Amino acid sequence: MFRLLLLFSFFSLGAKAQTPRPVSTPPATHPPCPARSNASARFSLNTGDPAIHWKLCPRDEVRDSASLLHPGYDTHAWTDAVVPGTTFGSFVAAGKEADPNYADNIYRVDKKKYDKDFWYRVEFATLPHAGRHLWLHFRGINRKGEIFLNGARLGELDGFMQRGDYDITDLVNAKSPNVLAVLVHWPGRPIPNYASPTYISSDGWDWMPSVPGLLAGITDEVYLTTTGDVNIIDPWMRTASASEKEAQLSLQLDLANRSNAATRGVLTVTIQPGNITLSRELTLAPNATDSVTFDPAHDAALVVHNPRLWWPNGYGDPDLYTCRITFRQTGEATPAVAGPVSDTTSFKFGIRQYAYDTLGDVFHLWVNGKRIFVKGGNWGMSEYLLRCRGAEYDYKVLLHHEMHYNMIRNWIGSTTDDAFYEACDKYGIMVWDDFWLNSHPNLPTDLKAFETNVDEKIRRLRNHPSIAVWCGDNEGTPLPPLNDSIRASVWALDHGDRWYQPNSHSGALTGSGPWTNAGPAWYFTKYPGGFGGSPGWGFRTEIGTAVFPTFESFAAFMPASAWWPRNELWDKHFFGASAANAGPDNYARTIVQSYGASQDIQDFCRKAQLLNIETNKALYEGWQHHMWDDASGVMTWMSQSAYPSMVWQTYDYYYDLTGAYWGVRKACEPVHIQWSCADNSVKVINATGSGLHHLTARALVYNLDGTPAPAYDKTITVDAPADTTADCFRLNLSSGDLAYQHPAFASSGATEAPDASAVTDGSPGTRWSSQYSDAQWIYVDLGAPQEIALVTLHWETAFAKAYKLQVSDDAQSWKDIYSTEKGSGGTEHLSVTPVTARYVRMLGIHRATDFGYSLYSFEVYGKRHSDLSPVVFIRLQLDDEKGAIVSDNFYWRSEKGNDYTALNTLPAAHLETTSHL
């Protein structure tokens, strides 16, 4: 049994329903006012504050909904609520539902208990606010919420991005508890796209189960602030231009006067670092809102010399500035005397400027004048029950930073928390940010609510330098009138600072998918096929593979009785028909073919990590191999795990780092040396804005027992200019697939797969099929006489029961070198007596099915060099002029395609580890 650690050591990687009674609505409602001050004096009403105890109860179990709006109502039978959170998540936290992560527990939940409206209720003491306005703020309710305070209906929030800011100064009780109640409306079915804006995947996808309650709840923060008569609303700092020598900024905000009298004051802006200060005296009309703009044409301080620019990860530091804005009221008689602070707010921003082009029908992205090669991953959700909060986002995004990613796609806008964007700003991770539509041919039921939430999202998030693209629809284009509406909102509220992309996989993009693993050579081969979009590498917003977790994580969610062999319970965690797009059958079959049959689940998990490494590393290296010709970026599906799963992740749900994590981390190094298994070439990839010169690139080859094979080593001095690939050399390793990308010819081609060249294109997803008769053939032209010792046939379901292998020097006269009447299909490795010839043919005699003969690939190999083992190791190293390592890399290579079963003969590794804090 080989030991995974040995291979890793080669890496430098560091109750009863009641009829509800109507709620008595007071004569006057209190509509939300746009306070939105984000003032520093924030008093939390979230779960976790010792004085805050939210409760929730299904609406149909509440006997007297009017009474619950007032103090003294008995909620002891209600369930403790988690705010922010979801209705179902609260019952899980209260221990009233079995752990939904484990086994098939979530599939056993009675959804009728949660697929309904719920009341939330909390009592809180008055916040001292003498002479000031007291504000109640909501930052998100899914899908809709009616808000009541002390019996008064404050208003309704419609959509999970809509903010609610309510002046409750005249409603709070000074001496008795205040009762805050929210009637949360369940989103209802169907979800896509009818219920949007909401969490589209909440009713299940091929990577997460349907969630009871469809993620209804108070899903974002609730808090109080106090202000004077004037509020600061939605300040927005824009970068008008940016270079390393100079940047020009502009600031736009609204000031709202809540008093019945004209109010005079001073608006002060301070930007750090740099101690940039702006000030303006203003008089605001009674009950009026005025817009205020600072621009470099009138405010010279907004021309910043030698700015600290915000850069994507790998291209520079993601420097951030802090902007603090204060409005102080002053008296009419003494305007020069500073009065009390009416409102203050602060936010972080980055100085950066995005640009875009679609030259050659390929999407390119530029930041601060430098072209960026995008390496990223998709987030389906942060966590399938919305339990990811605060600092946990920092850790998730930090892991992406450590994988050298520079972009995260917020798939269908399913991550809504500010903490996510703050972490992306901090770590230099750009965001491809979707709205809440998924290729279904229907519009949201409430178009007005959708459009309002689009506007809210842009206003809330536009200060974040990380947002690089706004995207309308996942794998579709928003239906009229939404596409024009979203585009207009982006232009009106973001002034075209970011690109609007209507469709996530077409329009200068190369589609999406596939989402199943392929052999490493496929990612280098023209072209990795996608669905939708144009052909090529180009810019791919999603492509991925199943990724099995480590055994320790697997055991955390799977009962021991279901560990081995594979069974139906595995499918509840998406290793089966429910995740067919991930190709779990192909994944499991590849492990057997590449690393041998597994003895138990531990063995399977170990071997899976090797497959995870090589596949995920090859994905990025394949795109980098073609960087700017025509590849411009790729994002894996998915980079993070929302549910304990066996597919589509780099680190798993428990943050254990799978082989995929290490493969991605190595491949995505900003400066990286890599080998192509498709053509044995070695390249240096410099995906940074700075050039490197006089580097030494070397390749060292080792046999399976660790002995060097110096005859195959290579060394060269190479320059690596910024934003380029640099060719180094080709390794002179034995054979490789001699048929790779050579011409192929066939006696016929079936309508569904007529192209004979599919068998030599290196892609396991393309195939050739003959017409439906026995006497058919296909041959490969090797271009010149070659020594032939092994032929590998990868059959589709329609294989040959009886066939011959033949060779020829003129494609006219053929000589038999192999014959069988017991063809088994699948992958057949056929060793033959070494023979020299230019042409190699498979001559079909009898079909195994009623269809024709169908091959995914026809590979030809020469005789293995006697001085190399069946599997060799390749170590690459890139040093600078002083001999310091810039990049290193490690591969295992087989003489028989992806057959690495010889690794099982490796002895156990004995490793000693130390750690230091």
Short mmCIF file of N, CA and C in Angstrom, two decimals, residues 34-35 229-236 251-259 261-265 267 280-294 325 327 462:
data_model
loop_
_atom_site.label_atom_id
_atom_site.label_comp_id
_atom_site.label_asym_id
_atom_site.label_seq_id
_atom_site.Cartn_x
_atom_site.Cartn_y
_atom_site.Cartn_z
N PRO A 34 -34.91 56.35 4.88
CA PRO A 34 -33.53 55.95 4.53
C PRO A 34 -32.49 56.60 5.42
N ALA A 35 -32.39 56.10 6.66
CA ALA A 35 -31.35 56.62 7.54
C ALA A 35 -30.00 56.12 7.06
N ASP A 229 -30.85 65.60 13.92
CA ASP A 229 -31.90 65.84 12.93
C ASP A 229 -31.47 65.47 11.52
N VAL A 230 -30.16 65.37 11.27
CA VAL A 230 -29.68 65.14 9.91
C VAL A 230 -29.00 63.78 9.82
N ASN A 231 -29.38 63.02 8.79
CA ASN A 231 -28.78 61.70 8.52
C ASN A 231 -27.87 61.76 7.30
N ILE A 232 -26.80 60.99 7.36
CA ILE A 232 -25.95 60.77 6.19
C ILE A 232 -26.43 59.48 5.52
N ILE A 233 -26.71 59.56 4.22
CA ILE A 233 -27.31 58.42 3.52
C ILE A 233 -26.41 57.96 2.38
N ASP A 234 -26.12 56.68 2.36
CA ASP A 234 -25.45 56.00 1.24
C ASP A 234 -24.26 56.76 0.65
N PRO A 235 -23.24 57.06 1.44
CA PRO A 235 -22.05 57.68 0.83
C PRO A 235 -21.37 56.72 -0.13
N TRP A 236 -20.86 57.28 -1.22
CA TRP A 236 -20.27 56.46 -2.29
C TRP A 236 -18.99 57.12 -2.77
N LEU A 251 -16.75 61.81 -4.28
CA LEU A 251 -17.60 61.35 -3.19
C LEU A 251 -19.00 61.91 -3.38
N GLN A 252 -19.96 61.01 -3.29
CA GLN A 252 -21.36 61.41 -3.42
C GLN A 252 -22.14 60.86 -2.24
N LEU A 253 -23.04 61.66 -1.66
CA LEU A 253 -23.88 61.22 -0.55
C LEU A 253 -25.13 62.08 -0.50
N ASP A 254 -26.10 61.62 0.29
CA ASP A 254 -27.30 62.40 0.55
C ASP A 254 -27.33 62.79 2.02
N LEU A 255 -27.90 63.96 2.30
CA LEU A 255 -28.16 64.40 3.66
C LEU A 255 -29.66 64.62 3.80
N ALA A 256 -30.26 64.01 4.81
CA ALA A 256 -31.70 64.13 5.03
C ALA A 256 -31.97 64.87 6.34
N ASN A 257 -32.70 65.96 6.24
CA ASN A 257 -33.09 66.75 7.40
C ASN A 257 -34.46 66.27 7.89
N ARG A 258 -34.53 65.70 9.09
CA ARG A 258 -35.77 65.14 9.61
C ARG A 258 -36.59 66.16 10.42
N SER A 259 -36.07 67.36 10.56
CA SER A 259 -36.76 68.35 11.39
C SER A 259 -37.67 69.23 10.54
N ALA A 261 -37.62 72.40 10.65
CA ALA A 261 -36.96 73.68 10.48
C ALA A 261 -35.70 73.52 9.64
N ALA A 262 -35.31 74.61 9.01
CA ALA A 262 -34.05 74.59 8.27
C ALA A 262 -32.91 74.29 9.24
N THR A 263 -31.98 73.47 8.78
CA THR A 263 -30.88 73.06 9.65
C THR A 263 -29.56 73.39 8.98
N ARG A 264 -28.71 74.03 9.78
CA ARG A 264 -27.41 74.44 9.27
C ARG A 264 -26.33 73.58 9.91
N GLY A 265 -25.28 73.30 9.17
CA GLY A 265 -24.22 72.50 9.74
C GLY A 265 -23.00 72.41 8.86
N LEU A 267 -20.36 69.64 7.11
CA LEU A 267 -20.08 68.27 6.69
C LEU A 267 -18.57 68.13 6.54
N ARG A 280 -17.52 71.24 4.19
CA ARG A 280 -18.49 72.10 3.50
C ARG A 280 -19.58 72.53 4.46
N GLU A 281 -19.88 73.83 4.45
CA GLU A 281 -20.99 74.35 5.23
C GLU A 281 -22.26 74.24 4.39
N LEU A 282 -23.35 73.78 5.04
CA LEU A 282 -24.59 73.53 4.32
C LEU A 282 -25.78 73.99 5.14
N THR A 283 -26.83 74.38 4.45
CA THR A 283 -28.11 74.64 5.08
C THR A 283 -29.14 73.76 4.38
N LEU A 284 -29.82 72.94 5.16
CA LEU A 284 -30.79 72.00 4.62
C LEU A 284 -32.20 72.49 4.89
N ALA A 285 -33.04 72.43 3.89
CA ALA A 285 -34.44 72.86 4.04
C ALA A 285 -35.17 71.89 4.95
N PRO A 286 -36.28 72.32 5.54
CA PRO A 286 -37.06 71.44 6.43
C PRO A 286 -37.53 70.18 5.70
N ASN A 287 -37.39 69.05 6.37
CA ASN A 287 -37.88 67.76 5.86
C ASN A 287 -37.46 67.52 4.41
N ALA A 288 -36.24 67.83 4.12
CA ALA A 288 -35.73 67.70 2.76
C ALA A 288 -34.49 66.84 2.72
N THR A 289 -34.22 66.27 1.56
CA THR A 289 -33.01 65.49 1.32
C THR A 289 -32.22 66.13 0.20
N ASP A 290 -30.98 66.43 0.46
CA ASP A 290 -30.11 67.06 -0.54
C ASP A 290 -28.97 66.12 -0.89
N SER A 291 -28.54 66.17 -2.14
CA SER A 291 -27.37 65.42 -2.58
C SER A 291 -26.14 66.31 -2.50
N VAL A 292 -25.05 65.73 -2.04
CA VAL A 292 -23.79 66.46 -1.91
C VAL A 292 -22.72 65.70 -2.68
N THR A 293 -21.93 66.43 -3.46
CA THR A 293 -20.87 65.80 -4.24
C THR A 293 -19.55 66.55 -4.02
N PHE A 294 -18.50 65.79 -3.80
CA PHE A 294 -17.14 66.32 -3.79
C PHE A 294 -16.42 65.72 -5.00
N ILE A 325 -17.10 60.31 7.71
CA ILE A 325 -17.93 61.47 7.37
C ILE A 325 -18.73 61.87 8.61
N PHE A 327 -21.45 64.96 10.19
CA PHE A 327 -22.24 66.19 10.05
C PHE A 327 -22.51 66.75 11.43
N ARG A 462 -21.60 49.01 -3.60
CA ARG A 462 -20.74 49.62 -4.62
C ARG A 462 -19.46 50.23 -4.08
#
